[in-house]
Tab-separated table of N, CA and C in Angstrom:
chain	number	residue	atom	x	y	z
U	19	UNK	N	1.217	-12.140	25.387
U	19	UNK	CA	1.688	-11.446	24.200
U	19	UNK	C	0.492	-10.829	23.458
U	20	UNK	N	0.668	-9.460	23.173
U	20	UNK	CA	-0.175	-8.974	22.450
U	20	UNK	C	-0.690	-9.463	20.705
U	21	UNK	N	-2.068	-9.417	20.504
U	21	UNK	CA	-2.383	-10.326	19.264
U	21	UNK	C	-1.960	-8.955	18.320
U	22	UNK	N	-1.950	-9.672	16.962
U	22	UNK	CA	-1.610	-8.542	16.043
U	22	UNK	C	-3.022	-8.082	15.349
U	23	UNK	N	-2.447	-6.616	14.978
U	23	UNK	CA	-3.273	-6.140	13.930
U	23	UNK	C	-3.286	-6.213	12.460
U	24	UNK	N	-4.186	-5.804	12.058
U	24	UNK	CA	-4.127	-6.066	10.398
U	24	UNK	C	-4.440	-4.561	9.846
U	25	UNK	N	-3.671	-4.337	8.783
U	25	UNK	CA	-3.761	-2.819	7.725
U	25	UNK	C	-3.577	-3.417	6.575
U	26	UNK	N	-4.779	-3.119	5.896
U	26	UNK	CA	-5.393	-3.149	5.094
U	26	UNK	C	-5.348	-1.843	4.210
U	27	UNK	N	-6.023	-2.332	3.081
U	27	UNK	CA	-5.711	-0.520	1.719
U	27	UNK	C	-5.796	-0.849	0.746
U	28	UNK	N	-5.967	0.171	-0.528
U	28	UNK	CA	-5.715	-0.136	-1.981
U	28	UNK	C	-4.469	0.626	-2.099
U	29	UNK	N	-3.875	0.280	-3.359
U	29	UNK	CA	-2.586	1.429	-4.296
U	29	UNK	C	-3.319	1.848	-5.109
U	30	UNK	N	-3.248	3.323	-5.111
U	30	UNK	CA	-3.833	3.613	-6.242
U	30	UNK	C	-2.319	4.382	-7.457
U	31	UNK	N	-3.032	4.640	-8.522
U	31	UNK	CA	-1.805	4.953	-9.176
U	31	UNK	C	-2.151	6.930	-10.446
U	32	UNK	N	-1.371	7.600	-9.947
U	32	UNK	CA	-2.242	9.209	-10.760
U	32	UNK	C	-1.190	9.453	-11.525
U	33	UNK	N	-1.321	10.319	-12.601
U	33	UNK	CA	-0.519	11.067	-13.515
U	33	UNK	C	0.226	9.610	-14.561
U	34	UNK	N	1.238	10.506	-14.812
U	34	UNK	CA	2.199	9.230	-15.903
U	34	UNK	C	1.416	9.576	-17.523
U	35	UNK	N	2.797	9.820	-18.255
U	35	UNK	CA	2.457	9.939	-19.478
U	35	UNK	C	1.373	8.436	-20.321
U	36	UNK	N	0.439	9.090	-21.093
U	36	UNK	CA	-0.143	8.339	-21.852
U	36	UNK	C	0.543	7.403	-22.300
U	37	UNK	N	0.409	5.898	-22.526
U	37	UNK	CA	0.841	4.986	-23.110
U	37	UNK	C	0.443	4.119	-24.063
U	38	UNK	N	1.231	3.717	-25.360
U	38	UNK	CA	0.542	2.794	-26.271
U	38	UNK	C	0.821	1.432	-25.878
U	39	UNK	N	-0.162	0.704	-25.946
U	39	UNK	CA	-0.515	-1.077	-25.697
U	39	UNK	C	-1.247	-1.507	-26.498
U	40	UNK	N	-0.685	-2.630	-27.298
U	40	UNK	CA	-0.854	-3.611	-28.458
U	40	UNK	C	-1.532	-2.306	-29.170
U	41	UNK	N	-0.972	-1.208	-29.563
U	41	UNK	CA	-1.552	-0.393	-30.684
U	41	UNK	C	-2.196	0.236	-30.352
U	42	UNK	N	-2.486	1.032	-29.366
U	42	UNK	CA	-4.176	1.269	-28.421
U	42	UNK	C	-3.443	2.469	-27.531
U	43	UNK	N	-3.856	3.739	-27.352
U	43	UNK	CA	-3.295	4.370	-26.827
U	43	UNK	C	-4.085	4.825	-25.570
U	44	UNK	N	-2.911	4.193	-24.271
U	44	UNK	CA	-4.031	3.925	-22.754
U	44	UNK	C	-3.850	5.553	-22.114
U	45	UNK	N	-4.816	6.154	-21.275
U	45	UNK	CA	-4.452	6.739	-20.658
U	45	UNK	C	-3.850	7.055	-19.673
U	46	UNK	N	-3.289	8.203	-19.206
U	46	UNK	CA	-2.551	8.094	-17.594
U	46	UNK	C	-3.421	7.547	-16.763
U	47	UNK	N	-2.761	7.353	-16.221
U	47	UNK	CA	-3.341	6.675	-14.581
U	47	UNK	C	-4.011	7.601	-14.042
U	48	UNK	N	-5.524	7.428	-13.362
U	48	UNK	CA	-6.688	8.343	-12.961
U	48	UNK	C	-7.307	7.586	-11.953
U	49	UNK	N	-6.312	6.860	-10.496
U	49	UNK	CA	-6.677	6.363	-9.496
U	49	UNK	C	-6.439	4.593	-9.732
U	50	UNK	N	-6.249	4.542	-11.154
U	50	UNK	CA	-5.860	3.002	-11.634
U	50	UNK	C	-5.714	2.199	-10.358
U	51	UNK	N	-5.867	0.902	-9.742
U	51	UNK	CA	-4.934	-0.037	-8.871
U	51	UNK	C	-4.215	-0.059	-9.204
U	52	UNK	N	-3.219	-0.364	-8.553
U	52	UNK	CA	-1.701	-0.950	-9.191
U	52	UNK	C	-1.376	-2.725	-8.132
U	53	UNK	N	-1.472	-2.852	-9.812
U	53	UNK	CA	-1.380	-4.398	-9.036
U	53	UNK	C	0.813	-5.027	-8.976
U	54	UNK	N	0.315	-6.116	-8.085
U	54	UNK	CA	2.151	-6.364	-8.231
U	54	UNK	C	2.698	-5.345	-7.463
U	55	UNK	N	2.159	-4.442	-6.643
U	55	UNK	CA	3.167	-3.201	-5.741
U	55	UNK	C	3.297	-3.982	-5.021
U	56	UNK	N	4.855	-3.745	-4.167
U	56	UNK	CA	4.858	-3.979	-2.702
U	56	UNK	C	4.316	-2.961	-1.898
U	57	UNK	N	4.267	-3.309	-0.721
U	57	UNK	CA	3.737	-2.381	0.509
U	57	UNK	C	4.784	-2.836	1.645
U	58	UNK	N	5.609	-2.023	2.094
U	58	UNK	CA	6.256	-2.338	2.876
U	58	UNK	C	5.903	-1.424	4.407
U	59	UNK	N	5.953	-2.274	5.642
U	59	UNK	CA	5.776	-1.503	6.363
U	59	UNK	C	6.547	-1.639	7.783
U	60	UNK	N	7.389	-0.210	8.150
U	60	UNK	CA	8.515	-0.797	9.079
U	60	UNK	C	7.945	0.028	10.341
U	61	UNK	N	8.344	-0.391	11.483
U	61	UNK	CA	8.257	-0.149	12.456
U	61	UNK	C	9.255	0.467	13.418
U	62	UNK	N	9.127	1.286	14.461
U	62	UNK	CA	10.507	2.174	14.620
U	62	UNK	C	11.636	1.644	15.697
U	63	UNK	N	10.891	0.120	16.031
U	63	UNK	CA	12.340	-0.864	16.247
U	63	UNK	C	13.040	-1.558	14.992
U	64	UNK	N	12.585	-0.956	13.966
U	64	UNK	CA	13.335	-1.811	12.642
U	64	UNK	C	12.727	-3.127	12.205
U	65	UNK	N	11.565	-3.501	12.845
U	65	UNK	CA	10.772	-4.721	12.447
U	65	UNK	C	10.024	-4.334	11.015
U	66	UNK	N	10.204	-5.204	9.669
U	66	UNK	CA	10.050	-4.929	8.979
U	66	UNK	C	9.217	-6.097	8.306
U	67	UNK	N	7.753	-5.650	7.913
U	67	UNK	CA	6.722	-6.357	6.799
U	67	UNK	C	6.509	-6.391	5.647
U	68	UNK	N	6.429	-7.061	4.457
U	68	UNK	CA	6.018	-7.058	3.601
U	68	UNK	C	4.757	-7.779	3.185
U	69	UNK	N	4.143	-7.212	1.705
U	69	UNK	CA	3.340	-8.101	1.495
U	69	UNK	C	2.988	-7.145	-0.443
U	70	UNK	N	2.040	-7.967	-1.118
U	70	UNK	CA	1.994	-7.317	-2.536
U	70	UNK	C	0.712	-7.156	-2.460
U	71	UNK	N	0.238	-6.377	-3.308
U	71	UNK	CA	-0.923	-5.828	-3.912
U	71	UNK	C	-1.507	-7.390	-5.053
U	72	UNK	N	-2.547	-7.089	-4.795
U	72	UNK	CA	-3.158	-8.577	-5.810
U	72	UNK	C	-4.363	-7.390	-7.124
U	73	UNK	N	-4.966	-8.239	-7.834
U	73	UNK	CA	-4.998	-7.688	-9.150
U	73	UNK	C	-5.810	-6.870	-9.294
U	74	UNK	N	-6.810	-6.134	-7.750
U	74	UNK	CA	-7.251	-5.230	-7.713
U	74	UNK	C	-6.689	-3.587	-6.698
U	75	UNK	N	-5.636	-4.153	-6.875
U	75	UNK	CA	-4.747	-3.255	-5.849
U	75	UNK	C	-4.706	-2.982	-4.423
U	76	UNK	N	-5.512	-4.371	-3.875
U	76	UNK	CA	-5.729	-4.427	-2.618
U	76	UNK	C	-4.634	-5.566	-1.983
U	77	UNK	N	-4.519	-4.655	-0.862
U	77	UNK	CA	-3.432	-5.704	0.007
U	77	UNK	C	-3.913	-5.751	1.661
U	78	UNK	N	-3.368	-6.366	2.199
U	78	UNK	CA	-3.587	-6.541	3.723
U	78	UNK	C	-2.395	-7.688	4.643
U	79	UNK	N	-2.047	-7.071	5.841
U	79	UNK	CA	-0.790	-7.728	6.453
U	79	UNK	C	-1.265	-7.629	7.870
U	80	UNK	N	-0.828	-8.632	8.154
U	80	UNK	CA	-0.626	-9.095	9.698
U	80	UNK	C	0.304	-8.276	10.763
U	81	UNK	N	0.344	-7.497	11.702
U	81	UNK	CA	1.278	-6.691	12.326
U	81	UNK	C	1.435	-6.715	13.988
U	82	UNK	N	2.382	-6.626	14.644
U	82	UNK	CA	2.156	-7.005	15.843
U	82	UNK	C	1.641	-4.895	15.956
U	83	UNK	N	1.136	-4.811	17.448
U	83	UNK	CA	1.002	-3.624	17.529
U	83	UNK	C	1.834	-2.373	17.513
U	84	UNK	N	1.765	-1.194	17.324
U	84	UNK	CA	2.801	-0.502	17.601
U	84	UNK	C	2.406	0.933	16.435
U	85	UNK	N	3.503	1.815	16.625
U	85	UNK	CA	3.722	2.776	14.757
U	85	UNK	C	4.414	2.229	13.923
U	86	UNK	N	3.465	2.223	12.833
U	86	UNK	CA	4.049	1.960	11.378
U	86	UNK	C	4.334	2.871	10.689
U	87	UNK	N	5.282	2.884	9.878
U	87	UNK	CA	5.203	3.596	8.261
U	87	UNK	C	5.201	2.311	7.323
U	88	UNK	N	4.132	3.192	6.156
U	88	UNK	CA	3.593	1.940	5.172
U	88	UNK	C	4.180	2.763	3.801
U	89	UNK	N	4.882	2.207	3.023
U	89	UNK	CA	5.376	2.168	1.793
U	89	UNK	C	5.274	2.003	0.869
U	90	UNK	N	5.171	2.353	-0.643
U	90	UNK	CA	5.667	1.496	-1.794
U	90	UNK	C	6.763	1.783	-2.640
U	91	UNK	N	7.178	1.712	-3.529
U	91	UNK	CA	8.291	1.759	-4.082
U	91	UNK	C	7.932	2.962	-5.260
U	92	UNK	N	6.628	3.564	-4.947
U	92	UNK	CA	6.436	4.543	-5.889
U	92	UNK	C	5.260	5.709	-4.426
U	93	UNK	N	5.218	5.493	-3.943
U	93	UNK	CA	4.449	6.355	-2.806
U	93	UNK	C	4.818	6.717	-1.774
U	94	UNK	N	4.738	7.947	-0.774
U	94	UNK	CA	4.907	8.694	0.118
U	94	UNK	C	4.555	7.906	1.019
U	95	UNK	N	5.661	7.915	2.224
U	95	UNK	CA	4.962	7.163	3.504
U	95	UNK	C	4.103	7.673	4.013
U	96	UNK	N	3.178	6.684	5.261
U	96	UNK	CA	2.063	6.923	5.504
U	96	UNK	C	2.491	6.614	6.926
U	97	UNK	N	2.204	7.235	8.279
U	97	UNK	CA	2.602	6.699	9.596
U	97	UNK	C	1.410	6.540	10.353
U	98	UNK	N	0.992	5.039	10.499
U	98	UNK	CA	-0.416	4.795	11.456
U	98	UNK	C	-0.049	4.269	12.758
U	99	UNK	N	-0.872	3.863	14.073
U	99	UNK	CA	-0.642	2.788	14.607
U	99	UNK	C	-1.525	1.791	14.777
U	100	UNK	N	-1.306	1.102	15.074
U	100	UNK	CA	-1.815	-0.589	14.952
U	100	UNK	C	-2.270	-1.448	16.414
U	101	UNK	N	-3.298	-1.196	16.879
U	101	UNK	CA	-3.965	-1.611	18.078
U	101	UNK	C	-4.196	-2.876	18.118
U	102	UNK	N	-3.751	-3.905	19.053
U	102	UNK	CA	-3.849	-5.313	19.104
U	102	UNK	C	-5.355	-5.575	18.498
U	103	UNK	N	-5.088	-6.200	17.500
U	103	UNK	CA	-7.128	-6.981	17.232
U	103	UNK	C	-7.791	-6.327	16.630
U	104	UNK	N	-6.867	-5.007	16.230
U	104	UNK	CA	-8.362	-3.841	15.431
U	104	UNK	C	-7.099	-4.065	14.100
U	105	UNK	N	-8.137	-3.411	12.919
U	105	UNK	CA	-7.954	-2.892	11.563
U	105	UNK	C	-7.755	-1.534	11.632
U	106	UNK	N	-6.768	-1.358	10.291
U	106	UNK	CA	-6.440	-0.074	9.939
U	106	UNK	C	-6.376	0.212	8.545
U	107	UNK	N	-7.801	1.003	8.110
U	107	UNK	CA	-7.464	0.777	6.346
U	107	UNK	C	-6.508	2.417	6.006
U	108	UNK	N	-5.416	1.734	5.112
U	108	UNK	CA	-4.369	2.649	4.524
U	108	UNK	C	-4.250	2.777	3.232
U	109	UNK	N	-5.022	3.619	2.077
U	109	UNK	CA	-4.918	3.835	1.042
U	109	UNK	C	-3.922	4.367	0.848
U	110	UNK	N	-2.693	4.160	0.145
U	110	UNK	CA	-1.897	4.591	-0.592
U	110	UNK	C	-1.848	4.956	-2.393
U	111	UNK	N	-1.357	6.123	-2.290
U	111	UNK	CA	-1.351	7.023	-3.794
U	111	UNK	C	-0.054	7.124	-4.221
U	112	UNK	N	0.085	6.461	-5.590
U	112	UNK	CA	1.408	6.250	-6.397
U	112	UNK	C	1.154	7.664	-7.530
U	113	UNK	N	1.951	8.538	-7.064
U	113	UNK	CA	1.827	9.666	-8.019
U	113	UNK	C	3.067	9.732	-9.415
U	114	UNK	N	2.656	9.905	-10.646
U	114	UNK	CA	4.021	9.811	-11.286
U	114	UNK	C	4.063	10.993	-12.150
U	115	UNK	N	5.303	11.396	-12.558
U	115	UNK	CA	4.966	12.423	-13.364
U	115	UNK	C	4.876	12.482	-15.143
């Protein structure tokens, strides 16, 4: 059986109206991490991964080999493939308006 690969990446996060916090007015997002995203990533037999972003917007998942599309719930898919034993870094961009 083939060993799995790992894809790896940050979320990043662009645009989005200015926001006030505790009184403080933050700016849009200008590559921000986004922490707490999922990353979902399915495969085109329907095998399906998850995993979250931690508090620097980096994530990384275990995958058997094959094509992926990698996801979030605010970003454009991304379609890589995944070579037994090697890495694949996948930055994903959360654009908002």
């Amino acid at each position: 059986m083939p060993r799995s690969g790992t894809v790896v990446g940050t979320v990043r996060g662009y645009g989005g109206p200015a926001t006030i916090v505790h009184g403080k007015v933050q700016p849009a997002d200008n590559g921000n991490p986004m922490t707490n995203s999922t990353v979902t990533a399915r495969r085109t037999d329907g095998l399906i991964v998850k995993t979250s972003t931690g508090p620097l917007g980096h994530y990384a998942m275990s995958v058997p080999p094959g094509r992926w599309t990698l996801q979030t719930e605010c970003s454009t898919s991304v379609t890589v493939t995944v070579a037994s034993s090697r890495q694949v870094r996948v930055p994903l961009r959360c654009d908002f308006p």
